[in-house]
Coordinates of C-alpha atoms and ligand atoms in Angstrom, one line a residue:
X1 CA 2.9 56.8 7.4
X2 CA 3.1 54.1 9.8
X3 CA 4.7 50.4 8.9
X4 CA 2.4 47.9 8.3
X5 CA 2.7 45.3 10.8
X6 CA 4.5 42.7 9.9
X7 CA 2.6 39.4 10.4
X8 CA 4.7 36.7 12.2
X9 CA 2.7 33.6 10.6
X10 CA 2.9 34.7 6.9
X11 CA 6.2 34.8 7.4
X12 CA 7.3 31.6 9.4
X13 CA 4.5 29.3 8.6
X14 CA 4.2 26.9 5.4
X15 CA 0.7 28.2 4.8
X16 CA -0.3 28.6 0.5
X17 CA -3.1 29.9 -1.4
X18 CA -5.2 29.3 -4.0
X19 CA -3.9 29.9 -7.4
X20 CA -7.5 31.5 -7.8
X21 CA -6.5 34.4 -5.9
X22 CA -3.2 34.7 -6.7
X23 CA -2.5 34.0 -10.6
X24 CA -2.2 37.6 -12.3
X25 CA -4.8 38.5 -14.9
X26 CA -2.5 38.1 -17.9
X27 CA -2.0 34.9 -16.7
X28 CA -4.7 33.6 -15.6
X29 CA -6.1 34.4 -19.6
X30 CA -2.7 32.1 -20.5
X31 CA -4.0 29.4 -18.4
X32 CA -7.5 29.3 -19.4
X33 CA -6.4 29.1 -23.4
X34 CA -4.3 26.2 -22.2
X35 CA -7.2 24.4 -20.6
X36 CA -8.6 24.5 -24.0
X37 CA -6.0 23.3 -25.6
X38 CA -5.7 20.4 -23.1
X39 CA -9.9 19.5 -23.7
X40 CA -8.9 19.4 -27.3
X41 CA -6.0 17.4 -27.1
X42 CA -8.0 15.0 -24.4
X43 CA -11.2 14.7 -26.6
X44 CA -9.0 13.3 -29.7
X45 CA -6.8 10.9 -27.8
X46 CA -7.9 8.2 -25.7
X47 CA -4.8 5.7 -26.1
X48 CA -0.6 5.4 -26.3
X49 CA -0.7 5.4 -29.6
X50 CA -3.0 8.1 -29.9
X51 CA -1.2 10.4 -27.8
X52 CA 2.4 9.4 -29.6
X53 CA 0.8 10.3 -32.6
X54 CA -1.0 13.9 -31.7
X55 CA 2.5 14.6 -30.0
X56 CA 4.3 13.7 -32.9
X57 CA 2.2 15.2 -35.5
X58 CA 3.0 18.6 -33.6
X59 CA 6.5 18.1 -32.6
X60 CA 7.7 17.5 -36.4
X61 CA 5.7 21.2 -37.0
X62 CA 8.2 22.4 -34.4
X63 CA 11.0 21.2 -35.9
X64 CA 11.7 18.1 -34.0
X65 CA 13.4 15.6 -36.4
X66 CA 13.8 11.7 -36.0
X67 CA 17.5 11.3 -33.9
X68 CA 18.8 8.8 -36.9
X69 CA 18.6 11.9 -39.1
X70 CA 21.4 13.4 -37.4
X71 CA 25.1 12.8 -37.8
X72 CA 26.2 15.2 -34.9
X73 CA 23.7 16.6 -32.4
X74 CA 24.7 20.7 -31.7
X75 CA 22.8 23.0 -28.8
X76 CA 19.1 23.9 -29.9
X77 CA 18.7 20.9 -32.1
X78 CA 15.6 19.0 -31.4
X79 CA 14.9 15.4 -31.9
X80 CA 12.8 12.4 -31.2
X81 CA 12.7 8.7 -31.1
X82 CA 9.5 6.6 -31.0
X83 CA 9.5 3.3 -29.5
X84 CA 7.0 0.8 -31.1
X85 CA 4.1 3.4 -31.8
X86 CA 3.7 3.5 -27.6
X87 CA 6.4 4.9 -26.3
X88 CA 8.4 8.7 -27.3
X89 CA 11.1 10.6 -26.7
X90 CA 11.4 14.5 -27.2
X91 CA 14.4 16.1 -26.9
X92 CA 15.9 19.8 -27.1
X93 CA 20.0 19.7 -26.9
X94 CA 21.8 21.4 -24.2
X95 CA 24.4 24.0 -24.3
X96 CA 26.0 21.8 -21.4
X97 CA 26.9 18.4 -21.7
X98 CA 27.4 17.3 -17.6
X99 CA 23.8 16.0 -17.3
X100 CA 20.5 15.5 -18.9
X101 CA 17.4 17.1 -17.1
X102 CA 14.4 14.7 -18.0
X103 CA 10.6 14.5 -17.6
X104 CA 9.4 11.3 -17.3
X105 CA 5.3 10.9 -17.9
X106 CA 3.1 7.6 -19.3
X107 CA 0.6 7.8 -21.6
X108 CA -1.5 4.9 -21.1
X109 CA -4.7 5.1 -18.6
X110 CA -6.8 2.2 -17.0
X111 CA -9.4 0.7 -19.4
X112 CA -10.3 -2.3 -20.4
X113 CA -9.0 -4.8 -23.5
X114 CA -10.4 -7.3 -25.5
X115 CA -9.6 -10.5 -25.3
X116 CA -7.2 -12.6 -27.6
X117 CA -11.1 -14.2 -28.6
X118 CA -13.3 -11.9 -27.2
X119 CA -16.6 -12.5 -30.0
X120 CA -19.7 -14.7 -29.0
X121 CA -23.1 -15.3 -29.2
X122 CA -25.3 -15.8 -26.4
X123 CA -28.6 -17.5 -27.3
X124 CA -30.9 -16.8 -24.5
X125 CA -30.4 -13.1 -24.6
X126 CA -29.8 -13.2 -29.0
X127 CA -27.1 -10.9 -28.0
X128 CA -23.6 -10.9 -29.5
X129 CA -20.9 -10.0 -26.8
X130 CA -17.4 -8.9 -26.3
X131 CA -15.2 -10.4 -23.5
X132 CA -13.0 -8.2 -21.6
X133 CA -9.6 -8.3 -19.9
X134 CA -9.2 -5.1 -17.8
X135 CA -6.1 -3.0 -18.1
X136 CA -4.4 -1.2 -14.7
X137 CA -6.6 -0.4 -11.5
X138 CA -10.3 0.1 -12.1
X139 CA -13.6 -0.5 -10.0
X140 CA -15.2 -2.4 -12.1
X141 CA -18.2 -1.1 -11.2
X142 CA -17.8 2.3 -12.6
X143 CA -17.7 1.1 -16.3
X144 CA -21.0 -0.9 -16.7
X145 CA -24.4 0.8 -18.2
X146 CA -22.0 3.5 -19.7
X147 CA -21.1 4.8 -23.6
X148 CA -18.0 3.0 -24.2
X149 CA -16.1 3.7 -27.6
X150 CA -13.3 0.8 -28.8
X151 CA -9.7 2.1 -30.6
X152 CA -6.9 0.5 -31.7
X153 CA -5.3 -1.6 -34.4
X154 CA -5.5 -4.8 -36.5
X155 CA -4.1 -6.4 -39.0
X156 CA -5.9 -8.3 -41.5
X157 CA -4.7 -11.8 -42.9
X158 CA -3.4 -10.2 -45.9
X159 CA -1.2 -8.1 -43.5
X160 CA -3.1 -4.8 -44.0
X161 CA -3.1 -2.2 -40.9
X162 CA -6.8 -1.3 -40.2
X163 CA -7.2 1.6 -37.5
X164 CA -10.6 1.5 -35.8
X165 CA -12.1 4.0 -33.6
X166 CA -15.5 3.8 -33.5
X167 CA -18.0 5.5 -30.7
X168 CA -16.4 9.0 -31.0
X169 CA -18.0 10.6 -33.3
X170 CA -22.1 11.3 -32.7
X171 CA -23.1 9.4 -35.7
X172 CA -20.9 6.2 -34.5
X173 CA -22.9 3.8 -32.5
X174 CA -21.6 3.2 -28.8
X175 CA -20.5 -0.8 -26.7
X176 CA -21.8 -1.2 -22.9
X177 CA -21.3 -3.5 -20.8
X178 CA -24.8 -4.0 -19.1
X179 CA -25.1 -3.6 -15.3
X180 CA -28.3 -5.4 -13.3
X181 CA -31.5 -4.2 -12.7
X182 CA -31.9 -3.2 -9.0
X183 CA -35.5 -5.1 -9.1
X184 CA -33.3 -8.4 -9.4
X185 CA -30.0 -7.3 -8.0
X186 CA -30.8 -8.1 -4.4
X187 CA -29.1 -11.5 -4.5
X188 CA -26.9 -11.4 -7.4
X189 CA -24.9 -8.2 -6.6
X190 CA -26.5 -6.9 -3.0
X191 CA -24.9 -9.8 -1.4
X192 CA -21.1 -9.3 -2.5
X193 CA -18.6 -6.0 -1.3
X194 CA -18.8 -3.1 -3.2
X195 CA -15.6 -4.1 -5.6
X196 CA -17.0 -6.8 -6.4
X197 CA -20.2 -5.9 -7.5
X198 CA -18.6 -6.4 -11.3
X199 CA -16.4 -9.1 -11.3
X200 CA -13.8 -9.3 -14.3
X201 CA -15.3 -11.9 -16.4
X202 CA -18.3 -9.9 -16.1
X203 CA -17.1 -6.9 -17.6
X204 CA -18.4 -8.0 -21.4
X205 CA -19.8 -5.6 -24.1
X206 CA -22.7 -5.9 -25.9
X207 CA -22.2 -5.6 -29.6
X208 CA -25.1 -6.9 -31.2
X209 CA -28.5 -7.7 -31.8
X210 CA -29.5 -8.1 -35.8
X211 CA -29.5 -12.6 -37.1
X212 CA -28.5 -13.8 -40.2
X213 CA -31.3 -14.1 -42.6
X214 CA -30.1 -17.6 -43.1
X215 CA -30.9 -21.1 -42.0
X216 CA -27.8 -23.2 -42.8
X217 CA -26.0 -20.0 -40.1
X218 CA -26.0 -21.9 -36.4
X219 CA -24.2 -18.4 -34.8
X220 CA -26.9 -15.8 -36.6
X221 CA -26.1 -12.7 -34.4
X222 CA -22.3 -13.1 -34.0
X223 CA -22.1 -14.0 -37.7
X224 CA -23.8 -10.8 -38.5
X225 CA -21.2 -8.5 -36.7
X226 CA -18.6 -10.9 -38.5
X227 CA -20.3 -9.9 -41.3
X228 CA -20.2 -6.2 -40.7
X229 CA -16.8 -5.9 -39.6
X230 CA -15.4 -8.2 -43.0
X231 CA -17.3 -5.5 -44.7
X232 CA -16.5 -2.4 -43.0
X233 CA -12.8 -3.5 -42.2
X234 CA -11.9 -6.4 -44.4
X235 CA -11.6 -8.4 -40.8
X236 CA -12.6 -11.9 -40.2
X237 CA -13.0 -13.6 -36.5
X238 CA -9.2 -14.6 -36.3
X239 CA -7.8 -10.9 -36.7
X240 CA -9.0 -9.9 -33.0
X241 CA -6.1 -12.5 -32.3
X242 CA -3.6 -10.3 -33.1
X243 CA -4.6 -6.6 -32.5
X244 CA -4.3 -3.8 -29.8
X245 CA -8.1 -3.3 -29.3
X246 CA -9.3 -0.9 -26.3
X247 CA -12.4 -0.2 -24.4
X248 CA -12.9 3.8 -23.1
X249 CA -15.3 6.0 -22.0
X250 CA -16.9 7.5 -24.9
X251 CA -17.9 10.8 -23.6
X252 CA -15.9 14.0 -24.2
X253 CA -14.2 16.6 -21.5
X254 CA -16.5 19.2 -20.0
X255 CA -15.6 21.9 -17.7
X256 CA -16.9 20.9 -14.7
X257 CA -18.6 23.6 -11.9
X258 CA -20.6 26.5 -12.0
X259 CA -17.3 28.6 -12.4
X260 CA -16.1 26.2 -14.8
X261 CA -12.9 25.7 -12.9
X262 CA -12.4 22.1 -13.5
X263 CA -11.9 19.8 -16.4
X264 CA -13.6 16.5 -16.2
X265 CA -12.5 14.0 -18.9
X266 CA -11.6 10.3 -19.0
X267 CA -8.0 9.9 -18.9
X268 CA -6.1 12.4 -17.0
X269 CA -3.9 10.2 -15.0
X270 CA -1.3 10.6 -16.9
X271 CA -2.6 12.6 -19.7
X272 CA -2.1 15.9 -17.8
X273 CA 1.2 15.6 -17.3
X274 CA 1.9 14.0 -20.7
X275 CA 0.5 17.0 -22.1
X276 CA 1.7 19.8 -20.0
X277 CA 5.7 18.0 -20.2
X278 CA 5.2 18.0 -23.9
X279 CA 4.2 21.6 -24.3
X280 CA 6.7 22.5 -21.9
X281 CA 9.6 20.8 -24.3
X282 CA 7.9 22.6 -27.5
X283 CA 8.2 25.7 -25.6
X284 CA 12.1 25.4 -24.2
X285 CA 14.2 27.6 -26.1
X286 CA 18.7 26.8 -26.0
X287 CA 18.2 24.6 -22.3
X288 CA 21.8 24.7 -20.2
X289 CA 21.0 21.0 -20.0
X290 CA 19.7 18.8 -22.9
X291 CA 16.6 18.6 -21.5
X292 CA 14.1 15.3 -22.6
X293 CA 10.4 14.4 -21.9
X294 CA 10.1 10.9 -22.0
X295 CA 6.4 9.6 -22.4
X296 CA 6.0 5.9 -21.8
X297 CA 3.2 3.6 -22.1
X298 CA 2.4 0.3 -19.9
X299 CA 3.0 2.1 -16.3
X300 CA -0.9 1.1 -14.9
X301 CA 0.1 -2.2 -15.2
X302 CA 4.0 -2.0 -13.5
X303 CA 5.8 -0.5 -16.2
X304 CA 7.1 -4.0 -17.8
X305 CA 7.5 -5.0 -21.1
X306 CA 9.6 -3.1 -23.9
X307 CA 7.5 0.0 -24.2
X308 CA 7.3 0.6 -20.2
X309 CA 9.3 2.5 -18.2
X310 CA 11.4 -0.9 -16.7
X311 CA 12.5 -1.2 -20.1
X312 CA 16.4 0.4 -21.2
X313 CA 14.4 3.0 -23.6
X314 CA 15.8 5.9 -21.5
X315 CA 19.2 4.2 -21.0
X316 CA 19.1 3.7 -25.0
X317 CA 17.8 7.2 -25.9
X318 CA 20.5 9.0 -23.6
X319 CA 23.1 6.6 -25.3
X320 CA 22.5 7.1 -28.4
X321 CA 21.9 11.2 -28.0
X322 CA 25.2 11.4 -26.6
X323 CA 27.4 9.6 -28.9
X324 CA 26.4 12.3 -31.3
X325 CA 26.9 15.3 -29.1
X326 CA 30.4 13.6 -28.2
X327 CA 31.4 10.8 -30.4
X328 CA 34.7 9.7 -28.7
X329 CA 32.8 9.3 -25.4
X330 CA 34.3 7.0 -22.5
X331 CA 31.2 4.4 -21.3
X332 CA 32.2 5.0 -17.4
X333 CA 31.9 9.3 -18.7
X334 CA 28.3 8.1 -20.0
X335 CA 27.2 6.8 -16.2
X336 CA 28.5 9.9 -14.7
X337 CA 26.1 12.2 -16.6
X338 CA 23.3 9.3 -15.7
X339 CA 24.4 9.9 -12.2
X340 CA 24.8 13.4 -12.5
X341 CA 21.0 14.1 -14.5
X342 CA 17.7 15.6 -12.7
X343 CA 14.6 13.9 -13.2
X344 CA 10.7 14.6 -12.6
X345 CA 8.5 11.6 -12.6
X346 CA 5.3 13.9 -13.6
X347 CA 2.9 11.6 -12.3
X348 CA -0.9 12.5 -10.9
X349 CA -1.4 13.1 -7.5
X350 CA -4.9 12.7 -5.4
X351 CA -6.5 16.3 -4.5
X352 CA -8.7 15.8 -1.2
X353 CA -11.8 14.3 -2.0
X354 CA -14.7 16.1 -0.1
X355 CA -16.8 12.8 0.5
X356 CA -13.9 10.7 2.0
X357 CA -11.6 12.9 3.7
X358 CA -10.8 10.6 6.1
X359 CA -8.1 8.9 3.7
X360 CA -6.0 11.7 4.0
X361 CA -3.8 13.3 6.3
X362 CA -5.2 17.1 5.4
X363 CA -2.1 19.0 6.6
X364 CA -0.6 16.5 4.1
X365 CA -2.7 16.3 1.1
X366 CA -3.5 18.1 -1.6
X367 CA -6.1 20.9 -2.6
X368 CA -7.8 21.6 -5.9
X369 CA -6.4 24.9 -7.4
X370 CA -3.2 24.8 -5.2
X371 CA -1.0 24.3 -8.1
X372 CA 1.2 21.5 -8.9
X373 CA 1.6 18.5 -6.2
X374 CA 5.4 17.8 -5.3
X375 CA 5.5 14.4 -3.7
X376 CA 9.2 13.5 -1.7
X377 CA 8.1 10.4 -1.9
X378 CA 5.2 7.8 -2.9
X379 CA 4.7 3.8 -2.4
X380 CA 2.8 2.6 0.5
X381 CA 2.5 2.5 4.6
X382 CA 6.2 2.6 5.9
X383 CA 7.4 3.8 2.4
X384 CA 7.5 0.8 0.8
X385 CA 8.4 1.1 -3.2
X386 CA 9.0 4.1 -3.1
X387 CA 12.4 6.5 -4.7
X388 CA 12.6 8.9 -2.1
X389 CA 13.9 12.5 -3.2
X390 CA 16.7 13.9 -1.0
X391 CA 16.3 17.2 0.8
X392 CA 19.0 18.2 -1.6
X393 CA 17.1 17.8 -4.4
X394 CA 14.1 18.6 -2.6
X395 CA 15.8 21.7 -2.2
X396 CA 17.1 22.7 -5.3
X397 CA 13.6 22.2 -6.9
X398 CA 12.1 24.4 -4.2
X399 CA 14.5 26.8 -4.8
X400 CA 14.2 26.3 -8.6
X401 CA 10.5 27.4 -8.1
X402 CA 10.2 29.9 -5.4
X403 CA 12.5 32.0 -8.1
X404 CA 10.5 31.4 -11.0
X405 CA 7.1 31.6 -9.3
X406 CA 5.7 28.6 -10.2
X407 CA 2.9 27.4 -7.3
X408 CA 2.8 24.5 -5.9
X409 CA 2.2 21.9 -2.9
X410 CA 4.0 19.2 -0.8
X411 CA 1.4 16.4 -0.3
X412 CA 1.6 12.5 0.5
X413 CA -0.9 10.6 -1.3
X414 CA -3.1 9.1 1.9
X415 CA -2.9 8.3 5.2
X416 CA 0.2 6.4 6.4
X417 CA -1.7 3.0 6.4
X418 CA -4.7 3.6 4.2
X419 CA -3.1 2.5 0.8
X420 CA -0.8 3.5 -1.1
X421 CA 0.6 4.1 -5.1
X422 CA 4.0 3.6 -6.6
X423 CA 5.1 5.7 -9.8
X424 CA 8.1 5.6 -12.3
X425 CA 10.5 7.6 -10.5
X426 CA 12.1 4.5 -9.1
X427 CA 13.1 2.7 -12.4
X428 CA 15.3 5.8 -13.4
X429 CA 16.4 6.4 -9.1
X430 CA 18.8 3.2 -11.0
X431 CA 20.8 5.2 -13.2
X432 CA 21.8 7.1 -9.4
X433 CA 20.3 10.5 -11.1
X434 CA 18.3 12.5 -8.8
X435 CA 14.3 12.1 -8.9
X436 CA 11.0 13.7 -7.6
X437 CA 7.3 13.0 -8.3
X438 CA 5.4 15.8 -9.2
X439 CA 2.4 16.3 -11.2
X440 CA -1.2 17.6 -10.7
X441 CA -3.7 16.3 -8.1
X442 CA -7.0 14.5 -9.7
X443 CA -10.2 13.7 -7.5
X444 CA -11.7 10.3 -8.7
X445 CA -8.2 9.1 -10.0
X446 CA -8.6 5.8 -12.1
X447 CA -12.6 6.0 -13.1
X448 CA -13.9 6.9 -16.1
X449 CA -14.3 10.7 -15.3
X450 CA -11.3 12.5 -13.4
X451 CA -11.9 15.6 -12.3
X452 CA -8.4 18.5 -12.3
X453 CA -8.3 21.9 -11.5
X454 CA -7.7 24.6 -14.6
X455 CA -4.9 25.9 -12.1
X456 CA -2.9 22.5 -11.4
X457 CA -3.0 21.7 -14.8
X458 CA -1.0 25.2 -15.4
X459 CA 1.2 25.1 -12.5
X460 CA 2.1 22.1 -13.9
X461 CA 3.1 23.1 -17.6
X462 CA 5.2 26.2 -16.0
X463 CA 7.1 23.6 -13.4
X464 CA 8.0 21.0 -16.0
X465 CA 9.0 24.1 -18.4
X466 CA 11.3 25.9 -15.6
X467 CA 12.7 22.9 -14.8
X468 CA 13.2 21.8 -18.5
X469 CA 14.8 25.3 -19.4
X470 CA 17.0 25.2 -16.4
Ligands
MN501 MN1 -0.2 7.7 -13.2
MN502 MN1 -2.6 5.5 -12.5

């Protein structure tokens, strides 16, 4: 029989396929039972706290014990640390002790928070309102005349934790803030630029309706939701003050298409890669390397404050881990693992977009379905901000891949000088370790309902878990 011709492209070009077509059947049944896991795991948790308590709920199932439990840390134990309800640490120790291999994820999304004194009564409407302070990069204009649901936590006066989520289930009522008429919008909104359709100050739930029955009450519509809440909650006016309260889309994740190859949920920047990292740690068995996911909150807004990823968490976590693995440890030893470690910033990519191609280079961006995006670097026109990986590295992950079959993509964001996006990797690029972005792309990144691939969200859990094993 004659040789099949062997076809010069395939084998020098850099051309990929569709997972579609090339995930094997056994597989491919793996991946779809992970997509519902993921809708699950989506539909219960809409904030940080949220996700460091599903995570943790699970992990302790596993076996994962707090790290001040331990008095020596051997290969194969597992441990955590949890940083102010928002921030976690999962860890799985190595049978080597040169380096650390980390994956580095946040769990917070854009939203929108209520103000320190958000509650008010507006008499010409008899409407009582919630104002707003958005959270991270949204277009205003894509959360007005929707279902919003509110979560978080307050403390009473008497210094009693009260957890509220309400809008989730189909009894709850729903908040929205109200959008304008098109009748009477010609002037009001016509005449400003798209982004500024909904301005912040804008951006105000309403809440209520119902007055008092009462004529010494001057506030009758506000003071009957302070009523309901004292009631329901034990809250009065000055415990918004103090608590975490959050706005989000109130609407649950659906497949999305005909052939139900999509997921389209509120949430999955960085939710996806939250999720698939901490599968990926459940799932590695005796790593060379201890291997960490790291799952931070306050990244939408520039990663400051103690629970974001500028703060020493990692620096502290890796500390403290290795003092039990090697108690007589020299500090400079310490900052040559640092230097030494492998990280993955699993950060969200954008897949093409159909409607507004022209942001992206094509040859450089990414496709739905390809698998997960590998990004050498991120920031904006001329590179700006951003940790770029080394070809090294770049290499070794390649490498790392190609031998474990794990798909994936190389893709920029955008076009050179069309925008731009900065991730985590940088903070950690510090420590001298070695760092890549990588993580699933999303179409309508930031608004109330992204849109993944079933296939990128895989490729993504098998990358993080390859690497995590290694
Ligand atoms: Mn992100
Ligand atoms: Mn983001």
């Amino acid at each position: 029989m004659a040789k099949k011709k062997e076809n010069i492209e395939e084998k020098l070009s850099a051309k990929k396929e569709s997972m579609w077509l090339t995930l094997k059947k056994n597989e491919m049944e793996k991946a779809m039972k992970f997509a519902e896991d993921y809708k699950a795991f989506l539909k219960e948790v809409k904030t940080e706290r949220e996700s460091v308590e599903f995570f943790l709920k699970i992990a302790k199932k596993k076996g994962f014990k707090p790290l001040s439990e331990y008095r020596k840390l051997k290969p194969g134990d597992k441990f955590y640390i949890v940083n102010r309800e928002k921030s976690l640490a999962l860890g799985v120790v190595g049978k080597k002790t040169d380096r650390f291999s980390l994956v580095v994820s946040h769990i917070d999304a854009p939203r929108i928070d209520l103000k320190p004194n958000p509650l008010w009564e507006d008499p010409d409407s008899s409407l009582a309102l919630l104002k707003t302070h958005y959270y991270g990069g949204i277009k205003k204009y894509q959360w007005v005349s929707r279902p919003l649901a509110i979560h978080g936590v307050v403390y009473t006066k008497s210094g009693k934790k009260v957890k509220i989520t309400i809008g989730e289930d189909p009894n709850d009522p729903v908040f929205v803030i109200p959008d304008l008429l098109p009748h009477l919008a010609r002037k009001a909104q016509g005449e400003r630029k798209l982004f500024d359709g909904i301005r912040g100050e804008e951006l105000q739930l309403i809440v209520g309706n119902i007055p008092v029955d009462d004529k010494e009450v001057k506030q009758k519509v506000k003071t009957y939701v302070l009523k309901y809440l004292n009631e329901k909650y034990g809250m009065v006016e000055e415990d918004f003050n103090s608590a975490d309260l959050e706005i989000v889309p109130a609407h649950e994740p659906r497949d999305v298409g005909f052939d139900r190859s999509m997921i389209g949920a509120y949430g999955h920047d960085d939710r996806i890669c939250a999720y698939t990292s901490f599968r990926a740690i459940l799932d590695v068995k005796n790593p060379t390397y201890t291997a960490i996911a790291f799952f931070y909150d306050k990244e939408e807004i520039g990663s400051d404050g103690n629970v974001g990823a500028q703060s020493n968490f990692l620096e502290y976590v890796l500390a403290k881990v290795y003092s039990l693995i090697k108690p007589d440890y020299k500090h400079y030893e310490f900052l040559d693992i640092l230097y030494n470690s492998r990280a993955i910033s699993a950060d969200v990519s954008a897949a093409i977009n159909p409607i507004f191609k022209s942001v992206h280079d094509i040859q450089n961006a990414a496709k739905a379905g390809y698998g997960v995006v590998i990004s050498k670097y991120t920031g904006h026109g001329g590179k700006y901000g951003s940790s770029e990986a080394t070809a090294e590295f770049m290499n070794e992950i390649l490498s790392l891949f190609r031998k474990n079959k794990v798909a994936y993509q190389i893709a920029e964001l955008g076009k050179v000088d069309e925008g731009g996006g900065g991730t985590i990797a940088k903070f950690f690029a510090r420590y001298g370790l070695d760092v890549v972005d990588m993580g699933p792309g999303v179409i309508s990144m930031h608004s109330p309902y992204e849109v993944i691939s079933k296939m990128d969200l895989w490729s993504a859990y098998l990358a993080y878990k390859v690497f995590l094993a290694q």
